[in-house]
CSV table of C-alpha atoms and ligand atoms in Angstrom, one decimal:
chain,number,residue,atom,x,y,z
F,1,MET,CA,15.3,19.6,6.6
F,2,LYS,CA,15.1,23.4,5.9
F,3,LYS,CA,15.4,23.9,9.7
F,4,PHE,CA,18.9,21.7,10.0
F,5,LEU,CA,20.1,23.4,6.6
F,6,SER,CA,19.7,26.5,7.8
F,7,ILE,CA,21.7,26.3,11.1
F,8,PRO,CA,25.0,25.5,9.2
F,9,ALA,CA,24.4,27.9,6.1
F,10,ILE,CA,24.1,30.8,8.3
F,11,LEU,CA,27.5,29.9,10.5
F,12,LEU,CA,29.4,29.7,7.0
F,13,MET,CA,28.5,32.9,5.9
F,14,GLY,CA,29.0,34.3,9.2
F,15,LEU,CA,32.6,33.2,8.8
F,16,ILE,CA,33.1,33.5,5.3
F,17,SER,CA,31.7,36.9,4.2
F,18,CYS,CA,32.5,36.9,1.0
F,19,ASN,CA,30.2,34.0,0.3
F,20,SER,CA,27.1,36.2,2.0
F,21,GLY,CA,25.4,37.6,-1.3
F,22,THR,CA,25.0,34.6,-3.2
F,23,GLY,CA,22.3,33.0,-0.8
F,24,ASN,CA,23.2,29.7,-2.4
F,25,GLU,CA,23.8,26.5,-0.5
F,26,THR,CA,26.0,24.7,-2.8
F,27,SER,CA,28.3,27.3,-3.7
F,28,SER,CA,30.6,27.0,-1.0
F,29,ASP,CA,31.8,23.6,-1.2
F,30,SER,CA,35.6,24.4,-1.5
F,31,THR,CA,35.2,27.9,1.1
F,32,SER,CA,35.8,26.2,4.3
F,33,THR,CA,37.9,24.0,6.5
F,34,SER,CA,37.0,24.6,10.1
F,35,THR,CA,33.2,23.5,9.5
F,36,ASP,CA,34.0,19.8,7.9
F,37,THR,CA,31.7,18.4,10.4
F,38,LEU,CA,28.3,20.6,9.8
F,39,HIS,CA,29.2,20.8,6.3
F,40,SER,CA,29.6,17.6,5.7
F,41,ALA,CA,26.6,16.8,7.3
F,42,MET,CA,24.7,19.7,5.1
F,43,LYS,CA,26.4,18.1,2.2
F,44,MET,CA,25.2,15.0,2.6
F,45,GLU,CA,21.5,16.0,3.3
F,46,ALA,CA,21.5,18.3,0.2
F,47,ASP,CA,23.0,15.6,-1.8
F,48,VAL,CA,21.5,12.3,-1.5
F,49,SER,CA,17.5,13.0,-1.0
F,50,LEU,CA,15.2,10.3,1.2
F,51,PRO,CA,14.4,7.3,-1.2
F,52,ALA,CA,10.6,7.0,-2.4
F,53,VAL,CA,8.9,4.4,-0.4
F,54,PRO,CA,6.9,2.1,-3.2
F,55,ALA,CA,3.3,2.0,-2.9
F,56,ASP,CA,3.1,-1.3,-2.3
F,57,ALA,CA,5.7,-1.5,0.2
F,58,LYS,CA,4.6,-2.5,4.2
F,59,VAL,CA,5.9,-3.2,7.5
F,60,PHE,CA,4.5,-5.9,9.9
F,61,PHE,CA,4.9,-7.0,12.9
F,62,GLU,CA,5.6,-11.1,12.4
F,63,ASN,CA,4.7,-12.8,15.6
F,64,LEU,CA,2.5,-10.1,17.6
F,65,LYS,CA,-0.6,-9.0,17.2
F,66,ASP,CA,-2.2,-5.7,18.8
F,67,GLY,CA,-3.4,-6.0,22.5
F,68,GLN,CA,-1.5,-9.3,23.0
F,69,THR,CA,-0.1,-10.2,26.7
F,70,VAL,CA,3.4,-11.3,26.3
F,71,SER,CA,6.3,-12.2,28.8
F,72,SER,CA,9.6,-10.4,29.2
F,73,PRO,CA,11.9,-10.8,27.7
F,74,LEU,CA,10.1,-10.5,24.3
F,75,LYS,CA,11.3,-12.4,21.0
F,76,VAL,CA,10.1,-9.5,18.3
F,77,GLU,CA,10.2,-10.3,14.5
F,78,MET,CA,10.1,-7.4,12.2
F,79,GLY,CA,8.1,-8.2,8.6
F,80,VAL,CA,8.0,-6.3,5.6
F,81,THR,CA,6.6,-6.7,1.9
F,82,ASN,CA,8.1,-4.6,-1.3
F,83,PHE,CA,11.4,-3.5,0.2
F,84,SER,CA,14.7,-4.9,1.1
F,85,ILE,CA,16.6,-4.8,4.4
F,86,ASP,CA,19.9,-3.5,4.5
F,87,THR,CA,22.7,-2.5,6.3
F,88,ALA,CA,23.3,1.7,7.5
F,89,GLY,CA,25.0,3.3,5.8
F,90,ALA,CA,24.6,3.3,1.4
F,91,ILE,CA,21.1,5.4,1.0
F,92,LYS,CA,19.7,2.7,-1.6
F,93,PRO,CA,16.1,2.9,-3.0
F,94,ASN,CA,13.7,0.4,-2.0
F,95,SER,CA,16.0,-0.5,0.7
F,96,GLY,CA,16.8,0.7,4.6
F,97,HIS,CA,16.8,-1.3,8.4
F,98,PHE,CA,14.1,-1.5,11.0
F,99,HIS,CA,13.8,0.7,14.0
F,100,ILE,CA,11.8,-0.7,17.5
F,101,LEU,CA,10.3,2.4,19.3
F,102,ILE,CA,9.6,1.6,22.7
F,103,ASP,CA,6.3,4.0,24.0
F,104,ALA,CA,7.6,6.7,21.5
F,105,GLY,CA,4.8,7.2,19.2
F,106,ASP,CA,3.2,5.3,16.4
F,107,SER,CA,6.0,6.8,13.7
F,108,ILE,CA,9.0,9.2,13.4
F,109,SER,CA,7.8,11.6,10.4
F,110,SER,CA,9.1,11.5,6.9
F,111,GLY,CA,12.9,12.6,6.5
F,112,VAL,CA,14.1,13.3,10.3
F,113,VAL,CA,17.2,11.1,11.8
F,114,VAL,CA,15.7,8.5,13.9
F,115,PRO,CA,16.8,9.2,17.4
F,116,LYS,CA,19.4,6.7,18.8
F,117,ASP,CA,18.2,6.0,22.9
F,118,SER,CA,16.9,3.4,25.0
F,119,THR,CA,13.3,3.8,23.4
F,120,HIS,CA,14.8,4.0,19.9
F,121,LEU,CA,16.6,1.0,19.3
F,122,HIS,CA,18.8,0.5,15.7
F,123,PHE,CA,19.0,-3.0,13.8
F,124,GLY,CA,21.8,-1.3,11.4
F,125,ASN,CA,23.1,-4.5,10.9
F,126,ALA,CA,19.5,-5.5,8.8
F,127,GLN,CA,18.5,-7.8,11.9
F,128,LYS,CA,15.0,-8.8,11.5
F,129,GLU,CA,14.4,-10.4,15.0
F,130,ALA,CA,15.0,-8.8,18.5
F,131,THR,CA,14.5,-9.7,22.2
F,132,ILE,CA,13.6,-7.0,24.3
F,133,GLU,CA,13.4,-6.4,27.7
F,134,LEU,CA,10.1,-4.5,28.8
F,135,THR,CA,8.1,-3.9,32.6
F,136,PRO,CA,4.6,-5.1,33.3
F,137,GLY,CA,2.4,-3.8,31.8
F,138,MET,CA,1.0,-1.8,28.7
F,139,HIS,CA,3.7,-0.9,26.1
F,140,LYS,CA,3.5,0.9,23.0
F,141,LEU,CA,5.3,-0.9,20.9
F,142,ALA,CA,6.1,0.4,16.9
F,143,LEU,CA,7.9,-0.6,14.1
F,144,GLN,CA,10.1,2.2,11.8
F,145,VAL,CA,11.8,1.6,8.5
F,146,ALA,CA,14.4,4.2,7.5
F,147,ASP,CA,17.1,4.5,5.4
F,148,GLY,CA,21.1,4.1,5.3
F,149,ALA,CA,21.5,7.4,7.0
F,150,HIS,CA,18.5,6.9,9.4
F,151,ARG,CA,16.4,9.2,7.6
F,152,SER,CA,12.6,8.0,8.6
F,153,TYR,CA,10.3,6.8,6.2
F,154,GLY,CA,7.5,8.2,8.4
F,155,SER,CA,4.0,6.2,8.4
F,156,LYS,CA,4.3,4.5,5.4
F,157,LEU,CA,7.1,2.3,6.4
F,158,ALA,CA,5.8,1.9,10.3
F,159,THR,CA,3.2,0.2,12.3
F,160,SER,CA,2.6,0.2,16.0
F,161,ILE,CA,0.5,-2.1,18.5
F,162,ASN,CA,-0.1,-2.3,22.0
F,163,VAL,CA,1.2,-4.9,24.0
F,164,ASN,CA,0.1,-6.1,27.5
F,165,VAL,CA,3.7,-7.2,29.5
F,166,LYS,CA,2.9,-10.0,32.2
F,167,LYS,CA,4.5,-9.7,36.0
B,201,CU,CU1,18.7,3.9,12.3
């Protein structure tokens, strides 16, 4: 997250010249009123680090196998062992929520916030089941668990399969 932090840090230093000599991101806490959004995002990133992934945690599709022929709409059952599925919001150890990536790779790099669009579906109400629409043909589906702030736990808490959607 160094790249993410450096942008607001540079902006803050430009706005508040008296703070530019410290080089310490945490020292700028009480100096800004005009960059609240950037500041709170930076503070969250800086204060709460991504919880560690337990070694025995595992993500899987409960009802689908790699290479399976399916029809659309497709019911997807999301499974995980040794990890809790919770609502988005609070950041807790051993806890997170599911995402389905549709033709969007096998996983999202650890610590990166999962995008929110038609190919990155969030299940922030702790859902473990979803019904998705797919066009006919081959599609890659990936399951990715992320923390309460949608920061990916990386490939350790992801899995992917290819399915063949019939007409
Ligand atoms: Cu999310």
